[in-house]
Amino acid sequence: MCGIVGYVGPRSAATVVVEGLRRMEYRGYDSAGVAVVADGRISLRKKAGKLANLEAELAAEALPDSRQGLGHTRWATHGAPTDVNAHPHLSYNGRVALVHNGIIENHAALREELEADGVRFVSETDSEAAAHLLGRAVERNPSLLDAMREVCGRLQGAFTLVAFDLAQPGRIVAARRNSPLVVGVGQGEAFVASDVASFIGYTKEAIELGQDQVVEITADSVTALTFTGEPAVVRPYAIAWDLSAAEKGGYDWFMRKEIYEQPKAAADTLLGRIGPDGTLCLDEMRIDPAVLRLADKVIIVACGTAYHAGLIAKYAIEHWTRIPCEVEIASEFRYRDPIVTRTTIVVTISQSGETADTLMAIRHAREQQAPVVAICNTNGSSIPRESDAVLYTRAGPEIGVASTKGFTTQIIACYLLGLYLAQERGLKYGDEIRQIVAELSALPAQMEQVLAKLAEVGDLARELADAPSVLFIGRHVGYPVALEGALKLKEISYLHAEGFAAGELKHGPIALVEPGLPIFAVVPPQGRDQLHDKVISNIQEVRSRGARTIVLAEEGDVEAVPYADHVISLPVVSTLFQPLVAIIPLQFFACEIATLNGHDVDQPRNLAKSVTVE
Ligand code: M6R
């Protein structure tokens, strides 16, 4: 949601900024803009719609050559996505250009105050107030950093701000509260951005800013302060991936590339976490083992796909540890006055590490003194920073809005955590853990087997491309897989899709079944699983009412075949691991349907990759 870039250095600022915005398109946006300083004036272009509109504007009327610039992709909150509401915003005195990510909650009061002082607003945005405040602050404060600190002191809500002052060329100032911001440090150049993807082509040296910090960059310096003016403690780090990870590499969509990256992402997430004797070593678990031993409840809090990963993890965590595990949608969590104590382990799952609902849930849990463990894919993002411990999924950058490798690696990380809890609490013998770990380690190869057969799913998608509605059913861990299969289809193909617990069908949803309705059914492993036969019965129930059944069942499951119009065969794995192979054809199906129907798979309408507002 909103992407921000600022640049100071020897290159063409407009080129670097627009390229940075392009690399953050995945975050979701509906207008874009760029501003540079050259020849003693600020030049600005901004346009509603996709970056292509801004680029057309720039082609028609190029910006002057400049060494300093900033840009923004806006996901509208206050004010429609129009040219005028697009960022950057200029201050009333023409000195400051500013971009903002987040929501300034007290913007109405600030607007009233500024208007009473004679300031005229030109947009409907909350952000414009910050531009005017900074314009006023730089008139009386010679330090850009101090002027920005003064502005931050006036703002309530969540914000990343990036700005420059025409009267202080060669400097860009930025601030962050509850919204992402990283600094990139190159040779004689510097960047600020919402995401390292925007500058990975130029430098791998990054600095993670903390909450409530301001930073000023010049071509050869980075100075960070807290909002209260003390030198800030920041964390320099090297970005672990390169430019190719942020490019499509021959695929039509990032989503498709990311589907195919799942075996590697799964293997990387396991790497180094399993000792030679099969025991788990989670070095990142900074929580005192005594706290893990005393825990009497686990609550998993997450949104969207990450929530579905949590629903799957619940089965494994309860099975292995016998600790009750609740799973809660993050946006609901703190508003229901949840029972959270020092002996509740709160596990948050987030690919981006910036989801505002999840971040607020963490803060609530920590206020109750509960230990918080984050499962996250984004190094140094807000969620791990604010948690007591973090287990990083190592999926690499996930750019498609529809989460794929994020999901499978989240399940793996949750399983590692569950097993670690069991290990620390002495609930599993070493050989039991080794057996489970061996199954986990076999998964990347099994995922490869599924990927090798996806052509059949492509054929199926061509047959079903016109279906107005698709249902997904499953039981046990197959139920969250059904929910996730439906979410994938909804978000990128805009089809009506629902996931149901197969056993619930007869309590209502079966009324939706009519001749020809496609229903995907996830069948648990046969023989070893008591639910196998129940799901087969559920498939018969819908098929006898005319549904077209697409059955995901393990290879050799002859009992499932007679009731299937299409069979998608899965490798033989234990029940708990089946989601990791069963979800892949469903992800691919959604990607194919969306492609066939001409949709933008990576940037579906109305959605943002990282949802940084509540
Ligand atoms: O970055 P997070 O994992 O916290 O994001 C949570 C959800 O917004 C995210 O999973 C969303 O549901 C995806 N678009 C699903 O594909």
XYZ file of C-alpha atoms and ligand atoms in Angstrom:
630
model
C 0.000 0.000 0.000
C 1.658 3.241 -1.139
C 5.260 3.053 -2.252
C 7.730 5.805 -1.478
C 11.175 6.488 -2.949
C 13.653 9.283 -2.395
C 17.046 9.607 -4.084
C 20.142 11.810 -3.826
C 23.170 11.024 -6.005
C 24.832 11.352 -9.375
C 22.198 9.553 -11.488
C 19.109 11.025 -13.111
C 16.775 11.349 -10.121
C 13.573 11.030 -12.153
C 14.809 7.784 -13.739
C 15.859 6.246 -10.414
C 12.611 7.281 -8.740
C 10.297 6.015 -11.489
C 12.230 2.742 -11.664
C 11.933 2.422 -7.875
C 8.202 3.014 -8.094
C 7.964 0.361 -10.812
C 9.614 -2.187 -8.509
C 7.072 -1.391 -5.802
C 4.011 -1.545 -8.071
C 3.136 -4.861 -6.452
C 2.258 -3.050 -3.255
C -0.955 -1.798 -4.896
C -1.755 1.797 -5.909
C -4.079 3.912 -7.972
C -2.034 7.037 -8.785
C 1.637 7.985 -8.963
C 3.861 11.037 -8.939
C 7.444 12.272 -8.930
C 9.140 15.558 -8.004
C 12.719 16.740 -8.593
C 14.753 19.825 -7.804
C 16.612 21.476 -10.683
C 17.540 25.016 -11.647
C 16.349 26.347 -8.303
C 12.799 25.086 -8.640
C 10.678 22.055 -7.868
C 9.282 20.266 -10.916
C 6.460 17.825 -10.428
C 4.394 15.348 -12.461
C 1.568 13.252 -11.056
C -1.196 11.184 -12.607
C -4.138 9.050 -11.561
C -4.017 5.397 -12.622
C -1.084 3.135 -13.323
C 2.546 4.154 -13.601
C 2.200 3.967 -17.386
C 0.040 7.123 -17.214
C 2.764 8.952 -15.310
C 5.380 7.698 -17.755
C 3.282 8.956 -20.684
C 3.085 12.345 -18.970
C 6.862 12.324 -18.468
C 7.384 11.383 -22.102
C 5.164 14.280 -23.177
C 6.815 16.746 -20.826
C 10.116 15.496 -19.394
C 11.327 16.580 -15.984
C 14.567 18.567 -15.939
C 17.755 16.647 -15.270
C 18.225 16.463 -11.523
C 20.297 14.706 -8.829
C 17.592 14.735 -6.194
C 14.040 13.470 -6.375
C 11.208 11.678 -4.667
C 8.181 9.743 -5.815
C 5.088 7.954 -4.647
C 2.508 5.399 -5.634
C -0.724 6.153 -3.781
C -3.433 3.750 -2.635
C -6.290 6.137 -1.996
C -7.678 6.489 1.521
C -8.591 10.173 1.952
C -9.800 11.544 -1.369
C -10.417 9.813 -4.690
C -7.514 8.589 -6.856
C -7.231 11.749 -8.990
C -4.291 13.717 -10.411
C -4.730 16.402 -7.757
C -4.844 13.984 -4.852
C -1.784 12.090 -6.102
C 1.492 12.784 -4.288
C 3.920 14.604 -4.051
C 2.203 17.561 -2.405
C 3.764 21.002 -2.330
C 3.710 23.341 0.665
C 1.826 26.644 0.405
C 5.141 28.559 0.106
C 6.464 26.311 -2.679
C 9.523 25.236 -0.677
C 8.637 21.673 0.240
C 7.630 18.599 -1.795
C 6.373 15.737 0.352
C 5.035 12.204 -0.037
C 3.213 10.238 2.642
C 2.241 6.649 3.322
C -0.276 5.926 6.112
C -3.145 7.863 7.627
C -2.840 11.140 9.533
C -5.687 10.772 11.979
C -5.795 14.405 13.126
C -5.677 15.804 9.577
C -9.048 17.588 9.902
C -7.892 19.589 12.936
C -4.572 20.393 11.227
C -6.336 21.500 8.057
C -8.624 23.768 10.070
C -5.644 25.307 11.877
C -3.663 25.848 8.670
C -6.662 27.265 6.796
C -7.272 29.677 9.667
C -3.665 30.840 9.045
C -4.518 31.494 5.410
C -3.092 28.294 3.895
C -5.101 27.131 0.871
C -5.415 23.370 0.360
C -5.639 22.064 -3.177
C -6.308 18.362 -2.529
C -8.691 16.305 -0.393
C -5.847 14.308 1.169
C -4.763 14.062 4.779
C -1.159 14.179 3.520
C -1.254 17.742 2.244
C -1.444 19.030 5.821
C 2.000 17.507 6.485
C 3.457 19.296 3.428
C 2.165 22.657 4.657
C 3.361 22.004 8.202
C 6.849 21.206 6.925
C 6.765 24.270 4.669
C 6.074 26.367 7.738
C 8.655 24.554 9.888
C 11.556 25.047 7.419
C 10.944 28.789 7.438
C 11.850 29.053 11.077
C 14.159 26.057 11.525
C 17.479 25.897 9.649
C 17.799 22.131 10.209
C 15.664 20.003 7.896
C 15.838 17.124 10.376
C 14.601 19.307 13.214
C 11.859 20.761 11.042
C 10.696 17.237 10.214
C 10.831 16.273 13.900
C 8.645 19.255 14.686
C 6.088 18.128 12.093
C 6.093 14.559 13.414
C 5.305 15.927 16.845
C 2.086 17.383 15.403
C 0.878 14.238 13.641
C -1.273 11.448 15.000
C -1.650 8.118 13.224
C 0.601 6.109 10.958
C 3.028 7.691 8.569
C 6.129 7.442 6.499
C 7.040 10.874 5.181
C 9.717 11.716 2.644
C 10.357 15.335 1.693
C 12.845 17.895 0.494
C 13.213 21.644 0.893
C 14.043 23.693 -2.183
C 16.231 25.956 -0.068
C 18.422 23.032 1.091
C 19.448 21.213 -2.089
C 21.135 17.809 -1.937
C 19.182 16.661 1.130
C 16.161 14.453 1.601
C 14.483 13.962 4.929
C 12.224 11.092 5.960
C 10.314 9.946 9.036
C 8.552 6.811 10.115
C 5.892 5.830 12.604
C 3.942 2.586 12.156
C 4.762 2.461 8.479
C 7.770 1.022 6.628
C 10.930 2.944 5.659
C 14.420 1.712 4.788
C 17.557 3.555 3.761
C 19.825 2.330 0.948
C 23.468 3.358 1.099
C 25.376 3.325 -2.198
C 28.730 4.700 -3.355
C 28.170 8.454 -3.370
C 24.407 8.052 -3.438
C 21.614 7.277 -0.994
C 18.007 6.176 -1.111
C 14.997 6.074 1.166
C 12.118 3.772 0.291
C 9.228 1.704 1.571
C 10.928 -1.423 0.334
C 14.487 -2.457 -0.545
C 13.171 -3.751 -3.896
C 13.127 -0.156 -5.125
C 16.914 0.272 -4.857
C 18.246 -3.299 -5.001
C 19.604 -2.597 -8.489
C 22.007 -0.013 -7.024
C 23.040 -1.222 -3.586
C 22.644 -4.126 -1.191
C 23.549 -2.086 1.864
C 20.465 -1.110 3.810
C 19.708 0.532 7.113
C 16.621 -0.403 9.011
C 15.067 2.540 10.805
C 13.244 2.140 14.065
C 9.858 3.379 15.125
C 9.598 7.151 15.610
C 12.826 8.048 13.865
C 13.747 10.691 11.303
C 16.597 10.408 8.838
C 18.351 12.812 6.508
C 20.262 11.532 3.503
C 22.741 13.304 1.281
C 24.867 11.668 -1.433
C 27.446 10.675 1.161
C 25.816 10.826 4.593
C 22.968 9.329 6.575
C 21.934 10.971 9.852
C 19.166 9.485 11.973
C 17.537 10.919 15.088
C 14.635 9.905 17.261
C 11.551 12.080 17.206
C 12.824 13.556 20.457
C 16.187 14.494 18.960
C 18.572 11.849 20.345
C 20.902 9.953 17.969
C 18.866 6.996 16.720
C 19.889 3.369 17.077
C 19.599 1.915 13.576
C 20.455 -1.504 12.164
C 22.624 -1.725 9.040
C 22.256 -4.993 7.131
C 23.086 -6.542 3.788
C 20.154 -7.450 1.540
C 20.301 -11.198 1.039
C 18.781 -11.382 -2.454
C 19.604 -9.743 -5.733
C 17.857 -7.940 -8.547
C 16.873 -11.150 -10.355
C 14.666 -12.115 -7.400
C 12.666 -8.946 -7.977
C 12.267 -9.617 -11.709
C 9.987 -12.012 -13.551
C 12.789 -14.109 -15.031
C 10.871 -15.141 -18.150
C 7.515 -15.784 -16.448
C 4.428 -13.808 -17.480
C 3.540 -13.055 -13.859
C 5.416 -12.815 -10.586
C 2.707 -15.028 -9.119
C 3.492 -17.833 -11.537
C 7.217 -17.488 -10.853
C 6.546 -17.570 -7.130
C 4.391 -20.707 -7.442
C 7.361 -22.427 -9.077
C 9.770 -21.110 -6.442
C 7.983 -22.966 -3.655
C 10.253 -26.014 -3.411
C 13.307 -23.791 -3.008
C 11.528 -21.467 -0.596
C 10.462 -24.464 1.500
C 13.982 -25.915 1.498
C 15.486 -22.537 2.422
C 13.039 -22.159 5.294
C 14.215 -25.493 6.705
C 17.912 -24.754 6.094
C 20.113 -24.726 9.171
C 17.212 -25.255 11.523
C 17.601 -28.984 11.834
C 20.722 -30.272 13.586
C 22.678 -33.317 12.363
C 20.988 -35.415 15.056
C 17.527 -34.350 13.841
C 16.854 -31.955 16.706
C 15.604 -28.469 15.990
C 17.839 -25.450 16.531
C 15.869 -22.253 16.216
C 18.565 -19.739 17.065
C 16.184 -16.868 16.475
C 13.973 -17.967 19.382
C 15.132 -15.403 21.864
C 12.328 -16.342 24.232
C 13.477 -17.972 27.456
C 12.878 -21.758 27.112
C 11.218 -21.610 30.551
C 8.516 -19.393 29.044
C 7.922 -21.984 26.342
C 7.702 -24.732 28.925
C 5.178 -22.817 31.044
C 2.909 -21.798 28.177
C -0.672 -22.956 28.547
C -2.128 -21.516 25.364
C -1.051 -20.479 21.879
C -2.953 -17.825 19.952
C -2.113 -17.356 16.276
C -3.042 -13.955 14.882
C -2.862 -13.102 11.180
C -4.790 -11.857 8.145
C -5.834 -13.338 4.813
C -3.596 -16.083 3.524
C -1.401 -15.896 6.626
C -4.545 -16.570 8.689
C -5.185 -19.682 6.602
C -1.615 -20.833 7.294
C -2.396 -20.325 10.985
C -5.568 -22.429 10.717
C -3.473 -25.275 9.325
C -0.782 -24.820 11.963
C -3.352 -25.192 14.741
C -3.852 -28.864 13.860
C -0.128 -29.587 14.046
C 0.585 -27.510 17.148
C -2.237 -29.068 19.149
C -1.379 -32.549 17.905
C 2.317 -32.279 18.767
C 2.203 -30.186 21.929
C -1.282 -30.781 23.369
C -1.367 -27.033 24.115
C -4.696 -25.447 23.134
C -4.211 -23.266 20.071
C -6.636 -20.576 18.921
C -6.408 -18.853 15.563
C -7.780 -15.361 15.205
C -8.169 -12.831 12.409
C -5.896 -9.970 13.476
C -8.441 -7.224 12.808
C -10.852 -8.896 15.250
C -8.358 -9.834 17.937
C -7.939 -6.837 20.206
C -11.549 -5.693 19.908
C -12.993 -8.756 21.615
C -10.974 -8.374 24.812
C -9.151 -11.701 24.288
C -7.911 -13.713 27.232
C -4.162 -13.253 26.929
C -1.759 -13.711 29.824
C 1.983 -14.083 30.417
C 1.577 -17.798 29.754
C -0.088 -17.313 26.367
C 2.298 -17.481 23.434
C 1.004 -15.177 20.723
C 2.234 -16.175 17.275
C 1.802 -13.637 14.497
C 2.185 -14.615 10.863
C 2.882 -12.034 8.187
C 4.646 -12.162 4.848
C 5.210 -8.411 4.645
C 5.744 -7.759 8.335
C 3.864 -4.491 7.880
C 0.197 -5.498 8.090
C -1.336 -2.861 10.350
C -4.029 -5.144 11.799
C -1.410 -7.712 12.814
C 0.901 -5.050 14.214
C -1.882 -3.671 16.395
C -2.679 -7.194 17.607
C 0.981 -7.599 18.644
C 0.892 -4.379 20.601
C -2.252 -5.492 22.371
C -0.717 -8.870 23.234
C 2.456 -7.250 24.548
C 0.430 -4.867 26.697
C -0.960 -8.031 28.344
C 2.681 -9.165 28.750
C 2.274 -12.155 26.496
C 5.443 -13.318 24.704
C 5.074 -12.724 20.947
C 6.727 -14.823 18.263
C 6.592 -13.477 14.702
C 6.703 -15.662 11.620
C 7.674 -13.256 8.905
C 9.257 -13.057 5.458
C 10.571 -9.498 5.515
C 13.791 -8.847 7.303
C 13.673 -5.891 9.645
C 10.009 -5.047 9.077
C 7.786 -3.704 11.842
C 6.207 -6.974 13.000
C 9.452 -8.825 13.831
C 10.897 -5.638 15.290
C 8.053 -5.415 17.743
C 8.001 -9.108 18.639
C 10.006 -10.966 21.269
C 11.267 -13.520 18.787
C 11.120 -14.072 15.061
C 11.278 -17.081 12.836
C 11.903 -15.832 9.307
C 10.415 -17.680 6.387
C 12.997 -17.574 3.674
C 10.767 -17.272 0.655
C 12.664 -14.350 -0.901
C 10.707 -11.349 -2.118
C 7.054 -12.119 -2.824
C 5.814 -9.597 -5.336
C 2.536 -11.015 -6.686
C -0.297 -9.674 -4.546
C -1.685 -13.194 -4.234
C 0.487 -14.918 -1.670
C 1.826 -18.329 -2.740
C 5.322 -19.162 -1.509
C 4.553 -16.919 1.444
C 1.768 -19.322 2.428
C 3.672 -22.590 2.120
C 6.711 -21.269 3.945
C 4.480 -19.909 6.702
C 3.072 -23.386 7.245
C 6.586 -24.822 7.401
C 7.761 -22.190 9.875
C 4.685 -22.787 12.061
C 5.398 -26.514 12.000
C 9.004 -25.879 13.041
C 7.711 -23.760 15.895
C 5.203 -26.426 16.968
C 7.864 -29.121 16.913
C 10.272 -26.883 18.786
C 7.653 -26.338 21.478
C 7.137 -30.098 21.709
C 10.897 -30.630 21.877
C 11.419 -27.990 24.575
C 8.519 -29.343 26.631
C 9.855 -32.898 26.359
C 6.686 -34.078 24.625
C 8.356 -35.768 21.722
C 11.201 -38.223 21.720
C 14.166 -37.446 19.515
C 13.285 -40.222 17.062
C 9.716 -38.923 16.713
C 11.029 -35.462 15.913
C 13.547 -36.936 13.483
C 10.748 -38.816 11.708
C 8.641 -35.653 11.314
C 11.672 -33.635 10.292
C 12.473 -36.262 7.649
C 8.964 -35.861 6.247
C 9.362 -32.077 6.239
C 12.699 -32.387 4.463
C 11.131 -34.551 1.745
C 8.530 -31.904 0.945
C 10.507 -29.735 -1.502
C 10.971 -32.749 -3.803
C 7.281 -33.638 -3.448
C 6.311 -30.072 -4.322
C 8.460 -30.413 -7.459
C 6.425 -33.486 -8.441
C 3.223 -31.433 -8.221
C 4.736 -28.591 -10.244
C 5.772 -31.044 -12.973
C 2.123 -31.968 -13.587
C 0.495 -28.556 -13.658
C -0.193 -28.660 -17.414
C -3.331 -30.716 -16.635
C -4.519 -27.974 -14.306
C -4.008 -25.496 -17.154
C -6.269 -27.647 -19.383
C -8.874 -27.746 -16.636
C -8.739 -23.956 -16.266
C -9.423 -23.575 -19.995
C -12.523 -25.770 -19.583
C -13.753 -23.830 -16.566
C -12.763 -20.284 -17.520
C -16.404 -19.247 -17.944
C -17.680 -20.736 -14.681
C -19.470 -18.005 -12.713
C -18.787 -19.655 -9.370
C -16.476 -22.296 -7.907
C -16.615 -24.066 -4.547
C -13.806 -25.719 -2.582
C -14.338 -28.298 0.155
C -12.096 -30.148 2.579
C -11.908 -31.448 6.117
C -9.287 -31.162 8.859
C -6.242 -29.398 7.307
C -8.012 -29.713 3.960
C -10.586 -27.183 5.143
C -8.144 -24.221 5.367
C -6.735 -25.407 2.026
C -10.281 -25.026 0.623
C -10.505 -21.519 2.109
C -7.154 -20.580 0.625
C -8.036 -22.047 -2.800
C -11.194 -19.921 -2.804
C -9.332 -16.781 -1.674
C -6.781 -17.170 -4.482
C -9.540 -17.437 -7.071
C -11.516 -14.493 -5.676
C -8.635 -12.100 -5.422
C -7.108 -12.478 -8.850
C -9.916 -13.779 -11.076
C -12.819 -11.929 -9.389
C -14.934 -15.107 -9.556
C -17.353 -15.973 -6.832
C -15.574 -18.669 -4.859
C -16.200 -20.149 -1.423
C -14.392 -22.655 0.721
C -16.353 -24.907 3.065
C -15.690 -27.570 5.623
C -16.955 -30.581 3.678
C -18.949 -31.822 6.670
C -20.822 -28.526 6.843
C -22.226 -28.780 3.333
C -25.380 -30.490 4.398
C -25.993 -27.789 7.008
C -26.626 -25.166 4.358
C -24.122 -24.651 1.530
C -25.258 -27.715 -0.415
C -28.255 -25.600 -1.469
C -25.809 -23.737 -3.751
C -25.088 -26.876 -5.751
C -26.591 -26.945 -9.193
C -25.748 -28.876 -12.355
C -22.297 -28.051 -13.663
C -21.062 -26.145 -10.592
C -17.315 -26.882 -10.272
C -16.374 -28.137 -6.808
C -12.768 -28.834 -5.848
C -12.518 -31.430 -3.062
C -9.362 -32.070 -1.064
C -9.348 -35.744 -0.092
C -7.231 -36.723 2.934
C -4.674 -39.514 2.484
C -6.421 -42.866 2.181
C -6.141 -45.780 4.561
C -4.254 -43.889 7.249
C -6.886 -41.249 7.666
C -10.344 -41.702 9.155
C -11.697 -38.682 7.280
C -10.868 -40.057 3.856
C -14.144 -41.973 3.521
C -16.160 -39.075 4.930
C -14.852 -36.705 2.258
C -15.568 -39.313 -0.431
C -19.183 -39.370 0.826
C -19.312 -35.573 0.685
C -18.098 -35.705 -2.910
C -20.852 -38.187 -3.746
C -23.429 -35.883 -2.158
C -22.528 -32.964 -4.408
C -21.970 -35.064 -7.503
C -25.374 -36.668 -7.214
C -26.786 -33.127 -7.349
C -24.997 -32.372 -10.601
C -21.762 -30.736 -9.394
C -18.666 -31.150 -11.541
C -16.137 -32.597 -9.115
C -12.422 -31.919 -9.265
C -10.830 -34.243 -6.771
C -7.389 -33.709 -5.270
C -6.359 -37.109 -3.964
C -3.118 -38.937 -3.384
C -1.694 -41.132 -6.138
C -3.279 -44.554 -6.133
C -6.459 -43.478 -4.334
C -8.769 -45.692 -6.369
C -11.708 -45.047 -4.066
C -11.817 -41.353 -4.975
C -11.624 -41.834 -8.740
C -15.201 -43.040 -9.455
C -16.652 -39.845 -8.030
C -14.304 -37.468 -9.802
C -14.942 -35.683 -13.080
C -11.281 -34.674 -12.910
C -8.559 -36.066 -10.685
C -5.536 -34.060 -9.597
C -3.150 -36.518 -8.028
C -0.943 -35.558 -5.151
C 2.203 -37.217 -3.787
C 1.751 -39.573 -0.851
C 2.366 -37.519 2.308
C 1.026 -37.554 5.860
C -2.198 -35.686 6.511
C -0.516 -32.727 8.221
C 1.754 -32.172 5.237
C -0.885 -32.509 2.556
C -1.714 -28.755 2.462
C 1.824 -28.059 1.233
C 1.263 -30.075 -1.921
C -2.526 -29.680 -2.296
C -2.479 -25.895 -2.448
C -0.147 -25.733 -5.449
C -2.678 -26.823 -8.113
C -5.241 -24.444 -6.596
C -2.814 -21.508 -6.785
C -1.994 -22.420 -10.367
C -5.678 -22.807 -11.287
C -6.420 -19.285 -10.002
C -3.441 -17.875 -11.910
C -4.571 -19.601 -15.123
C -8.208 -18.489 -14.830
C -7.177 -14.890 -14.175
C -4.782 -14.956 -17.124
C -7.390 -16.464 -19.442
C -9.894 -13.814 -18.390
C -7.412 -11.030 -19.129
C -6.845 -9.844 -15.564
C -3.678 -8.371 -14.125
C -2.620 -11.310 -11.972
C 0.079 -9.496 -10.023
C -1.904 -6.367 -9.296
C -5.554 -7.308 -8.875
C -8.082 -4.510 -8.599
C -8.610 -2.840 -5.225
C -5.899 -4.894 -3.505
C -2.559 -3.920 -2.009
C 0.240 -6.352 -1.251
C 0.992 -4.871 2.086
C -2.012 -3.531 3.990
C -0.532 -0.814 6.155
C -3.785 0.764 7.321
C -6.304 -0.742 9.755
O 1.799 -9.506 4.629
P 0.807 -10.334 5.366
O 1.108 -11.784 5.318
O 0.575 -9.851 6.768
O -0.557 -10.092 4.583
C -1.755 -10.637 5.041
C -2.810 -10.573 3.968
O -3.056 -9.239 3.602
C -2.404 -11.355 2.718
O -2.136 -12.685 3.013
C -3.520 -11.298 1.651
O -4.642 -11.987 2.098
C -3.002 -11.859 0.341
N -3.314 -10.974 -0.730
C -3.585 -13.161 -0.013
O -3.106 -13.659 -1.203
